[in-house]
């Protein structure tokens, strides 16, 4: 039943103060379906790689693994102005369609060229979705549950990764003889199923009320608020529009001026947070897990399928830890705040990266396997609790509505470029300084991340999104202005 607004309220205060209903959680899960596909479609290539029959080498092989990340960078930066102009909902609907096309092409590909194109298409959808989903959620989420709701993006990513490895494990274990023919195609193509479901369901989503307010579509604001379960009179809507105009400006010139020093400073802080999120190494065990760990855990005389299955089994355990630990982050982000949670997460990453490195270099036999698994599992858990979801939460909440799409898209692009760089550089780094050496480097980078957060990231929990940018405006001497 719709809840009537009070006489002194406006749409913004109603959105900020509501208790999330079941519909809020359903809507957020639908908005973050792209996160699930993001996780599934970026990690499934790790399971399929040993069986793709096109004998790719060098840059082509690197692009097969990381091309989705590069495509995601392009998709993210394109998504910003498109979503600010046409709306969040329309872009989310189109993204689901692109996901489906890319997955189907991957499954039926006749040659390497089509497969690389398909991976790039998937990347475009991943980038656009990652740029817009948290911005969309932040624009309807209550202020005291915004962190939890936007954290669902990261949780869905982890679930997608886990499901991709479970699917691969089932297919390769049940039908080992078809792994090099139909098996790898199924692993890649099954991502089309949730994409097509999302394509149908996302058409029923309400548009972001804040985006509608920003574009003067007041009757549509009332419809969106009704879909969210609350009544909004035209007076409530107009009062909210007045607030947004006072905070962000209404004219085209004022919208251009929305890129204030504080907004640019927020852009720098969130972008650097995303860079640290990637270069501290989380995707190495998740993307390269079957390749790296299969030979360690399968034994010297295992077949290719047995080695792949062993690697997928171990990586599945790590991704299950990722899913469970992200739930703790979801529970704690609005309790402890973004700063404490992320600094604690990076501290854990330092400790357990060093534990895994020690296991690789100083131990032997079964004890070696146990230490490596403890190190990698808790390294992933630390990231999932404190770092992964925090970045997506900040991306959605720290920018004003007028430029939220563009700013969030830029940050997502930076995240994906950093992801691409890590995946491309890792094999070279491993050959140069060994896997244990790379883990020590990751620990050092995590220490730098803690220093950066402590010095430059303000706490944003429980604040209306219209007020958060003021935290960055008040720090004008802290960071240099963006050029």
Short mmCIF file of C-alpha atoms in Angstrom, two decimals:
data_model
loop_
_atom_site.label_atom_id
_atom_site.label_comp_id
_atom_site.label_asym_id
_atom_site.label_seq_id
_atom_site.Cartn_x
_atom_site.Cartn_y
_atom_site.Cartn_z
CA UNK A 1 0.00 0.00 0.00
CA UNK A 2 1.28 3.49 -0.82
CA UNK A 3 2.44 5.55 2.11
CA UNK A 4 1.26 9.19 2.18
CA UNK A 5 3.88 11.87 2.48
CA UNK A 6 3.73 14.40 5.32
CA UNK A 7 2.74 18.00 4.69
CA UNK A 8 6.23 19.41 5.19
CA UNK A 9 8.03 16.83 3.06
CA UNK A 10 9.26 16.78 -0.48
CA UNK A 11 10.20 13.91 -2.77
CA UNK A 12 13.87 14.02 -1.75
CA UNK A 13 13.20 13.77 1.98
CA UNK A 14 10.65 11.04 1.35
CA UNK A 15 13.23 9.02 -0.58
CA UNK A 16 15.93 9.64 2.03
CA UNK A 17 13.81 8.71 5.05
CA UNK A 18 11.87 5.68 3.81
CA UNK A 19 12.29 2.18 5.19
CA UNK A 20 13.17 -0.08 2.22
CA UNK A 21 10.26 -2.32 1.29
CA UNK A 22 10.48 -5.73 -0.36
CA UNK A 23 10.02 -3.95 -3.69
CA UNK A 24 13.16 -1.86 -3.00
CA UNK A 25 15.22 -5.01 -2.62
CA UNK A 26 13.64 -6.61 -5.69
CA UNK A 27 14.31 -3.48 -7.74
CA UNK A 28 17.89 -3.34 -6.53
CA UNK A 29 18.50 -6.98 -7.39
CA UNK A 30 17.14 -6.30 -10.88
CA UNK A 31 19.30 -3.19 -11.23
CA UNK A 32 22.34 -5.21 -10.19
CA UNK A 33 21.61 -8.12 -12.51
CA UNK A 34 24.30 -6.59 -14.68
CA UNK A 35 26.66 -7.17 -11.76
CA UNK A 36 25.83 -10.87 -11.88
CA UNK A 37 26.50 -10.93 -15.64
CA UNK A 38 29.63 -8.85 -15.07
CA UNK A 39 30.93 -11.55 -12.71
CA UNK A 40 29.82 -14.48 -14.86
CA UNK A 41 31.06 -13.16 -18.19
CA UNK A 42 34.44 -11.91 -16.99
CA UNK A 43 35.35 -15.10 -15.14
CA UNK A 44 33.92 -17.82 -17.39
CA UNK A 45 36.74 -17.35 -19.89
CA UNK A 46 39.18 -18.61 -17.24
CA UNK A 47 37.42 -21.98 -17.18
CA UNK A 48 36.96 -22.20 -20.95
CA UNK A 49 40.42 -20.99 -21.93
CA UNK A 50 42.13 -24.40 -21.97
CA UNK A 51 39.57 -25.71 -24.47
CA UNK A 52 39.05 -22.81 -26.89
CA UNK A 53 40.33 -24.38 -30.15
CA UNK A 54 41.64 -21.32 -31.94
CA UNK A 55 45.28 -21.50 -30.78
CA UNK A 56 45.52 -17.83 -29.86
CA UNK A 57 48.88 -16.50 -28.72
CA UNK A 58 50.46 -13.30 -27.53
CA UNK A 59 48.28 -10.20 -27.73
CA UNK A 60 45.33 -12.11 -29.17
CA UNK A 61 45.31 -14.50 -26.21
CA UNK A 62 45.69 -11.59 -23.80
CA UNK A 63 42.79 -9.83 -25.45
CA UNK A 64 40.59 -12.91 -25.17
CA UNK A 65 41.06 -12.84 -21.40
CA UNK A 66 41.11 -9.08 -20.87
CA UNK A 67 39.18 -7.79 -23.89
CA UNK A 68 35.95 -7.68 -21.90
CA UNK A 69 37.70 -5.34 -19.46
CA UNK A 70 38.91 -3.08 -22.27
CA UNK A 71 35.46 -3.05 -23.85
CA UNK A 72 34.05 -2.25 -20.42
CA UNK A 73 36.18 0.89 -20.22
CA UNK A 74 34.69 2.09 -23.51
CA UNK A 75 31.16 1.11 -22.44
CA UNK A 76 31.53 2.96 -19.15
CA UNK A 77 32.61 6.27 -20.63
CA UNK A 78 29.89 6.12 -23.31
CA UNK A 79 27.22 5.33 -20.73
CA UNK A 80 27.61 8.56 -18.75
CA UNK A 81 26.31 11.18 -21.19
CA UNK A 82 23.80 8.69 -22.64
CA UNK A 83 22.23 7.97 -19.25
CA UNK A 84 22.27 11.62 -18.21
CA UNK A 85 20.37 12.47 -21.41
CA UNK A 86 18.05 9.48 -21.95
CA UNK A 87 17.71 8.14 -18.41
CA UNK A 88 19.10 5.33 -16.27
CA UNK A 89 16.37 2.80 -17.01
CA UNK A 90 16.67 2.86 -20.81
CA UNK A 91 20.38 2.22 -20.70
CA UNK A 92 19.95 -0.67 -18.26
CA UNK A 93 17.41 -2.27 -20.63
CA UNK A 94 19.71 -1.90 -23.64
CA UNK A 95 22.64 -3.32 -21.66
CA UNK A 96 20.73 -6.52 -20.93
CA UNK A 97 20.15 -6.98 -24.65
CA UNK A 98 23.83 -6.47 -25.44
CA UNK A 99 24.79 -9.01 -22.78
CA UNK A 100 22.48 -11.56 -24.39
CA UNK A 101 23.83 -10.97 -27.91
CA UNK A 102 27.44 -11.22 -26.72
CA UNK A 103 26.84 -14.47 -24.84
CA UNK A 104 25.01 -16.09 -27.75
CA UNK A 105 27.74 -15.04 -30.19
CA UNK A 106 30.34 -16.53 -27.83
CA UNK A 107 28.53 -19.86 -27.85
CA UNK A 108 28.05 -20.16 -31.62
CA UNK A 109 31.27 -18.45 -32.74
CA UNK A 110 32.74 -20.06 -35.87
CA UNK A 111 36.21 -18.56 -35.46
CA UNK A 112 38.50 -16.52 -33.24
CA UNK A 113 37.52 -13.16 -34.75
CA UNK A 114 33.83 -13.56 -33.88
CA UNK A 115 34.73 -14.71 -30.37
CA UNK A 116 36.88 -11.62 -29.82
CA UNK A 117 34.05 -9.41 -31.11
CA UNK A 118 31.60 -11.16 -28.79
CA UNK A 119 33.88 -10.60 -25.79
CA UNK A 120 34.15 -6.93 -26.71
CA UNK A 121 30.35 -6.60 -26.93
CA UNK A 122 30.02 -8.19 -23.50
CA UNK A 123 32.60 -5.72 -22.25
CA UNK A 124 30.60 -2.76 -23.54
CA UNK A 125 27.55 -3.96 -21.62
CA UNK A 126 29.59 -4.64 -18.48
CA UNK A 127 31.09 -1.16 -18.55
CA UNK A 128 27.82 0.63 -19.14
CA UNK A 129 26.03 -1.35 -16.44
CA UNK A 130 28.80 -0.84 -13.90
CA UNK A 131 28.74 2.88 -14.63
CA UNK A 132 25.02 3.34 -14.14
CA UNK A 133 23.63 0.67 -11.78
CA UNK A 134 24.91 2.18 -8.52
CA UNK A 135 24.00 5.71 -9.65
CA UNK A 136 20.45 4.51 -10.33
CA UNK A 137 20.25 2.80 -6.92
CA UNK A 138 21.68 5.80 -5.06
CA UNK A 139 19.00 8.02 -6.58
CA UNK A 140 16.14 6.18 -4.85
CA UNK A 141 17.86 4.53 -1.86
CA UNK A 142 17.16 5.79 1.70
CA UNK A 143 20.21 7.58 3.08
CA UNK A 144 20.73 5.18 6.01
CA UNK A 145 20.54 2.07 3.78
CA UNK A 146 22.21 3.42 0.64
CA UNK A 147 25.45 1.61 1.36
CA UNK A 148 23.68 -1.73 1.84
CA UNK A 149 21.58 -1.34 -1.30
CA UNK A 150 24.46 -0.29 -3.53
CA UNK A 151 26.66 -3.01 -1.99
CA UNK A 152 24.35 -5.51 -3.69
CA UNK A 153 26.16 -4.64 -6.93
CA UNK A 154 29.36 -6.14 -5.54
CA UNK A 155 27.52 -9.11 -4.04
CA UNK A 156 25.92 -9.89 -7.40
CA UNK A 157 29.34 -9.72 -9.06
CA UNK A 158 30.66 -12.30 -6.62
CA UNK A 159 27.62 -14.55 -7.15
CA UNK A 160 28.14 -14.33 -10.91
CA UNK A 161 31.76 -15.38 -10.55
CA UNK A 162 30.81 -18.30 -8.31
CA UNK A 163 28.04 -19.49 -10.63
CA UNK A 164 30.39 -19.35 -13.64
CA UNK A 165 32.81 -21.73 -11.91
CA UNK A 166 30.03 -24.02 -10.67
CA UNK A 167 28.61 -24.23 -14.21
CA UNK A 168 32.07 -25.02 -15.60
CA UNK A 169 32.69 -27.61 -12.90
CA UNK A 170 29.40 -29.38 -13.63
CA UNK A 171 29.87 -29.35 -17.42
CA UNK A 172 33.52 -30.43 -17.45
CA UNK A 173 33.08 -33.06 -14.70
CA UNK A 174 29.89 -34.58 -16.10
CA UNK A 175 30.94 -34.50 -19.75
CA UNK A 176 34.75 -34.47 -19.88
CA UNK A 177 34.79 -35.84 -23.43
CA UNK A 178 32.87 -32.84 -24.76
CA UNK A 179 34.90 -30.16 -22.96
CA UNK A 180 36.79 -29.20 -26.11
CA UNK A 181 33.70 -29.23 -28.35
CA UNK A 182 30.35 -28.31 -26.81
CA UNK A 183 31.45 -27.84 -23.19
CA UNK A 184 33.34 -24.57 -23.44
CA UNK A 185 30.61 -23.11 -25.68
CA UNK A 186 27.99 -23.88 -23.04
CA UNK A 187 30.09 -22.26 -20.33
CA UNK A 188 30.26 -19.04 -22.37
CA UNK A 189 26.74 -19.12 -23.80
CA UNK A 190 24.65 -19.79 -20.70
CA UNK A 191 25.16 -16.16 -19.68
CA UNK A 192 22.45 -15.33 -22.24
CA UNK A 193 19.74 -16.88 -20.02
CA UNK A 194 19.81 -14.35 -17.14
CA UNK A 195 20.47 -11.57 -19.68
CA UNK A 196 17.26 -12.34 -21.56
CA UNK A 197 15.31 -12.56 -18.29
CA UNK A 198 16.76 -9.19 -17.29
CA UNK A 199 15.86 -7.70 -20.66
CA UNK A 200 12.20 -8.57 -20.07
CA UNK A 201 12.04 -7.51 -16.40
CA UNK A 202 14.01 -4.28 -16.66
CA UNK A 203 11.37 -2.78 -18.93
CA UNK A 204 9.08 -2.74 -15.86
CA UNK A 205 11.51 -0.76 -13.68
CA UNK A 206 10.59 2.81 -12.68
CA UNK A 207 12.90 5.56 -13.87
CA UNK A 208 15.06 7.28 -11.25
CA UNK A 209 12.94 9.94 -9.48
CA UNK A 210 15.93 12.23 -9.09
CA UNK A 211 16.75 11.98 -12.81
CA UNK A 212 13.13 12.76 -13.67
CA UNK A 213 13.17 15.76 -11.32
CA UNK A 214 16.36 17.00 -12.93
CA UNK A 215 14.63 16.91 -16.34
CA UNK A 216 11.39 18.57 -15.24
CA UNK A 217 9.19 15.49 -15.79
CA UNK A 218 7.05 16.05 -12.73
CA UNK A 219 4.11 13.76 -13.58
CA UNK A 220 6.56 10.95 -14.26
CA UNK A 221 8.11 11.62 -10.84
CA UNK A 222 4.72 10.95 -9.27
CA UNK A 223 4.42 7.68 -11.21
CA UNK A 224 7.93 6.61 -10.16
CA UNK A 225 7.20 7.40 -6.53
CA UNK A 226 3.98 5.41 -6.72
CA UNK A 227 5.96 2.45 -8.09
CA UNK A 228 8.29 2.82 -5.09
CA UNK A 229 5.25 2.62 -2.78
CA UNK A 230 4.68 6.21 -1.68
CA UNK A 231 2.38 9.02 -2.74
CA UNK A 232 3.82 12.34 -3.89
CA UNK A 233 1.69 15.38 -4.52
CA UNK A 234 2.63 17.86 -7.21
CA UNK A 235 3.56 20.29 -4.42
CA UNK A 236 5.99 17.70 -3.00
CA UNK A 237 7.50 17.26 -6.45
CA UNK A 238 7.89 20.98 -7.09
CA UNK A 239 9.47 21.55 -3.66
CA UNK A 240 12.00 18.83 -4.46
CA UNK A 241 12.70 20.38 -7.85
CA UNK A 242 13.36 23.69 -6.12
CA UNK A 243 15.84 22.02 -3.75
CA UNK A 244 17.73 20.40 -6.66
CA UNK A 245 17.80 23.67 -8.57
CA UNK A 246 19.17 25.49 -5.54
CA UNK A 247 21.80 22.83 -4.90
CA UNK A 248 22.82 22.06 -8.47
CA UNK A 249 21.39 24.82 -10.68
CA UNK A 250 18.77 24.58 -13.36
CA UNK A 251 20.08 26.26 -16.48
CA UNK A 252 22.40 24.73 -19.01
CA UNK A 253 25.14 27.11 -17.87
CA UNK A 254 24.55 26.17 -14.25
CA UNK A 255 24.68 22.48 -15.17
CA UNK A 256 27.99 23.11 -16.88
CA UNK A 257 29.15 24.83 -13.72
CA UNK A 258 28.16 21.76 -11.70
CA UNK A 259 31.73 20.57 -12.32
CA UNK A 260 32.91 22.56 -9.32
CA UNK A 261 36.32 22.10 -7.67
CA UNK A 262 34.63 19.83 -5.12
CA UNK A 263 33.07 17.64 -7.81
CA UNK A 264 36.38 17.35 -9.63
CA UNK A 265 38.05 16.54 -6.33
CA UNK A 266 35.49 13.81 -5.66
CA UNK A 267 36.14 12.48 -9.16
CA UNK A 268 39.87 12.21 -8.42
CA UNK A 269 39.35 10.54 -5.04
CA UNK A 270 36.90 7.91 -6.30
CA UNK A 271 39.00 7.24 -9.41
CA UNK A 272 42.13 6.67 -7.33
CA UNK A 273 40.13 4.45 -4.97
CA UNK A 274 39.15 2.35 -7.99
CA UNK A 275 42.73 2.16 -9.21
CA UNK A 276 43.87 0.82 -5.85
CA UNK A 277 40.88 -1.55 -5.82
CA UNK A 278 42.23 -3.19 -8.98
CA UNK A 279 46.03 -2.96 -8.75
CA UNK A 280 46.10 -4.56 -5.29
CA UNK A 281 45.39 -7.82 -7.08
CA UNK A 282 41.91 -9.12 -6.39
CA UNK A 283 41.31 -10.37 -9.93
CA UNK A 284 44.49 -12.42 -10.17
CA UNK A 285 43.11 -15.38 -8.14
CA UNK A 286 39.62 -14.91 -9.59
CA UNK A 287 40.62 -14.66 -13.28
CA UNK A 288 43.79 -16.77 -13.31
CA UNK A 289 42.81 -19.17 -10.52
CA UNK A 290 42.18 -22.28 -12.66
CA UNK A 291 45.37 -21.63 -14.66
CA UNK A 292 47.58 -20.90 -11.64
CA UNK A 293 46.21 -23.34 -9.10
CA UNK A 294 45.22 -26.29 -11.28
CA UNK A 295 48.82 -27.58 -11.67
CA UNK A 296 49.51 -27.08 -7.93
CA UNK A 297 46.45 -28.97 -6.72
CA UNK A 298 46.01 -31.65 -9.41
CA UNK A 299 49.31 -33.52 -9.24
CA UNK A 300 52.02 -34.15 -11.79
CA UNK A 301 50.28 -36.82 -13.88
CA UNK A 302 46.83 -35.27 -14.31
CA UNK A 303 45.25 -34.83 -17.74
CA UNK A 304 44.33 -31.40 -19.06
CA UNK A 305 40.69 -31.88 -18.07
CA UNK A 306 41.68 -33.11 -14.58
CA UNK A 307 44.01 -30.16 -14.11
CA UNK A 308 41.34 -27.73 -15.26
CA UNK A 309 38.73 -29.30 -12.98
CA UNK A 310 41.11 -29.13 -10.01
CA UNK A 311 41.80 -25.45 -10.71
CA UNK A 312 38.10 -24.71 -11.09
CA UNK A 313 37.33 -26.55 -7.82
CA UNK A 314 39.88 -24.53 -5.88
CA UNK A 315 38.77 -21.27 -7.50
CA UNK A 316 35.14 -22.15 -6.73
CA UNK A 317 36.04 -22.36 -3.05
CA UNK A 318 37.62 -18.91 -3.24
CA UNK A 319 34.61 -17.46 -5.02
CA UNK A 320 32.28 -18.97 -2.39
CA UNK A 321 34.36 -17.19 0.25
CA UNK A 322 33.99 -14.03 -1.86
CA UNK A 323 30.19 -14.32 -1.86
CA UNK A 324 29.93 -15.00 1.88
CA UNK A 325 32.34 -12.22 2.81
CA UNK A 326 30.57 -9.67 0.62
CA UNK A 327 27.46 -10.32 2.71
CA UNK A 328 29.42 -9.13 5.77
CA UNK A 329 30.36 -5.97 3.90
CA UNK A 330 26.71 -5.49 3.01
CA UNK A 331 25.80 -5.77 6.72
CA UNK A 332 28.57 -3.48 7.97
CA UNK A 333 28.99 -0.66 5.45
CA UNK A 334 26.23 1.52 6.90
CA UNK A 335 27.27 0.62 10.46
CA UNK A 336 31.01 1.29 10.33
CA UNK A 337 31.14 3.63 7.36
CA UNK A 338 33.17 3.69 4.17
CA UNK A 339 36.51 4.81 5.63
CA UNK A 340 36.85 2.29 8.47
CA UNK A 341 35.59 -0.62 6.43
CA UNK A 342 37.91 0.01 3.48
CA UNK A 343 41.00 0.60 5.63
CA UNK A 344 40.24 -2.58 7.55
CA UNK A 345 39.80 -4.47 4.29
CA UNK A 346 43.15 -3.32 2.95
CA UNK A 347 44.82 -4.24 6.24
CA UNK A 348 43.56 -7.78 5.89
CA UNK A 349 44.73 -7.90 2.28
CA UNK A 350 48.25 -6.95 3.38
CA UNK A 351 48.41 -9.67 6.02
CA UNK A 352 47.04 -12.48 3.89
CA UNK A 353 48.89 -11.60 0.70
CA UNK A 354 52.06 -12.07 2.74
CA UNK A 355 50.70 -15.34 4.20
CA UNK A 356 50.05 -16.69 0.69
CA UNK A 357 53.49 -15.54 -0.47
CA UNK A 358 55.10 -17.32 2.48
CA UNK A 359 53.13 -20.47 1.69
CA UNK A 360 54.43 -20.47 -1.88
CA UNK A 361 58.08 -19.99 -0.93
CA UNK A 362 58.64 -21.41 2.56
CA UNK A 363 56.45 -24.51 2.85
CA UNK A 364 56.08 -27.90 1.18
CA UNK A 365 53.60 -30.74 0.67
CA UNK A 366 50.07 -30.66 2.05
CA UNK A 367 50.96 -27.91 4.52
CA UNK A 368 51.93 -25.73 1.56
CA UNK A 369 48.51 -26.20 -0.02
CA UNK A 370 46.76 -25.36 3.27
CA UNK A 371 48.77 -22.16 3.79
CA UNK A 372 48.22 -21.02 0.21
CA UNK A 373 44.48 -21.56 0.49
CA UNK A 374 44.26 -19.77 3.83
CA UNK A 375 46.21 -16.83 2.45
CA UNK A 376 44.24 -16.50 -0.78
CA UNK A 377 40.83 -17.12 0.82
CA UNK A 378 41.32 -14.47 3.50
CA UNK A 379 42.93 -12.09 1.00
CA UNK A 380 39.71 -12.34 -1.03
CA UNK A 381 37.54 -12.11 2.10
CA UNK A 382 39.28 -8.92 3.21
CA UNK A 383 38.70 -7.34 -0.18
CA UNK A 384 35.06 -8.44 -0.28
CA UNK A 385 34.23 -7.10 3.17
CA UNK A 386 35.96 -3.74 2.99
CA UNK A 387 37.03 -2.75 -0.50
CA UNK A 388 34.96 -4.13 -3.38
CA UNK A 389 31.50 -2.87 -2.51
CA UNK A 390 32.79 0.35 -0.94
CA UNK A 391 34.13 1.54 -4.28
CA UNK A 392 30.80 1.01 -6.06
CA UNK A 393 28.95 2.69 -3.18
CA UNK A 394 31.14 5.79 -3.39
CA UNK A 395 30.78 5.88 -7.17
CA UNK A 396 27.00 6.10 -6.89
CA UNK A 397 26.64 8.53 -4.01
CA UNK A 398 29.28 11.28 -4.08
CA UNK A 399 28.30 13.20 -7.24
CA UNK A 400 25.42 15.66 -7.84
CA UNK A 401 22.49 14.48 -9.96
CA UNK A 402 23.31 16.82 -12.86
CA UNK A 403 26.60 15.05 -13.58
CA UNK A 404 26.21 11.78 -11.67
CA UNK A 405 25.98 9.66 -14.81
CA UNK A 406 29.05 11.22 -16.44
CA UNK A 407 31.12 11.19 -13.25
CA UNK A 408 30.16 7.62 -12.31
CA UNK A 409 30.92 6.53 -15.87
CA UNK A 410 34.37 8.12 -15.77
CA UNK A 411 35.16 6.36 -12.50
CA UNK A 412 33.95 3.03 -13.92
CA UNK A 413 36.15 3.58 -16.97
CA UNK A 414 39.16 4.13 -14.71
CA UNK A 415 38.28 0.97 -12.80
CA UNK A 416 38.16 -1.08 -16.00
CA UNK A 417 41.36 0.38 -17.42
CA UNK A 418 43.12 -0.51 -14.17
CA UNK A 419 41.58 -3.98 -14.36
CA UNK A 420 42.78 -4.38 -17.95
CA UNK A 421 46.28 -3.21 -17.03
CA UNK A 422 46.53 -5.65 -14.14
CA UNK A 423 45.38 -8.65 -16.20
CA UNK A 424 47.73 -7.76 -19.05
CA UNK A 425 50.76 -7.09 -16.83
CA UNK A 426 50.35 -9.99 -14.41
CA UNK A 427 51.83 -12.78 -16.60
CA UNK A 428 54.92 -10.67 -17.29
CA UNK A 429 55.25 -9.76 -13.60
CA UNK A 430 54.87 -13.38 -12.54
CA UNK A 431 57.60 -14.46 -14.91
CA UNK A 432 59.89 -11.68 -13.67
CA UNK A 433 59.48 -11.92 -9.88
CA UNK A 434 57.35 -15.08 -9.32
CA UNK A 435 53.81 -15.29 -7.94
CA UNK A 436 55.02 -14.83 -4.38
CA UNK A 437 56.88 -11.68 -5.38
CA UNK A 438 53.74 -10.30 -7.04
CA UNK A 439 51.78 -10.94 -3.84
CA UNK A 440 54.35 -8.95 -1.83
CA UNK A 441 53.92 -6.07 -4.30
CA UNK A 442 50.15 -6.27 -3.83
CA UNK A 443 50.66 -5.98 -0.06
CA UNK A 444 52.76 -2.84 -0.56
CA UNK A 445 50.14 -1.28 -2.80
CA UNK A 446 47.43 -2.06 -0.23
CA UNK A 447 49.48 -0.16 2.37
CA UNK A 448 49.57 2.86 0.05
CA UNK A 449 45.80 2.56 -0.37
CA UNK A 450 45.31 2.83 3.40
CA UNK A 451 47.35 6.02 3.49
CA UNK A 452 45.33 7.49 0.61
CA UNK A 453 41.97 6.68 2.23
CA UNK A 454 43.05 8.04 5.62
CA UNK A 455 44.20 11.31 4.08
CA UNK A 456 41.70 12.02 1.31
CA UNK A 457 38.41 10.11 1.70
CA UNK A 458 35.72 11.75 3.89
CA UNK A 459 33.01 9.66 5.56
CA UNK A 460 29.71 9.72 3.65
CA UNK A 461 27.44 7.34 5.56
CA UNK A 462 23.91 8.51 6.51
CA UNK A 463 24.16 11.74 4.49
CA UNK A 464 21.67 12.75 1.76
CA UNK A 465 23.33 12.55 -1.63
CA UNK A 466 22.69 16.27 -2.15
CA UNK A 467 24.91 17.04 0.87
CA UNK A 468 27.81 14.69 0.23
CA UNK A 469 29.54 16.83 -2.36
CA UNK A 470 29.87 19.55 0.30
CA UNK A 471 32.40 17.34 2.08
CA UNK A 472 34.66 17.61 -0.96
CA UNK A 473 33.95 21.32 -1.50
CA UNK A 474 35.21 21.97 2.03
CA UNK A 475 38.55 20.29 1.27
CA UNK A 476 39.66 22.66 -1.49
CA UNK A 477 43.23 22.79 -0.28
CA UNK A 478 43.56 19.05 0.23
CA UNK A 479 43.92 17.85 -3.36
CA UNK A 480 45.04 19.72 -6.44
CA UNK A 481 42.20 20.59 -8.81
CA UNK A 482 41.75 18.41 -11.86
CA UNK A 483 43.03 20.02 -15.01
#
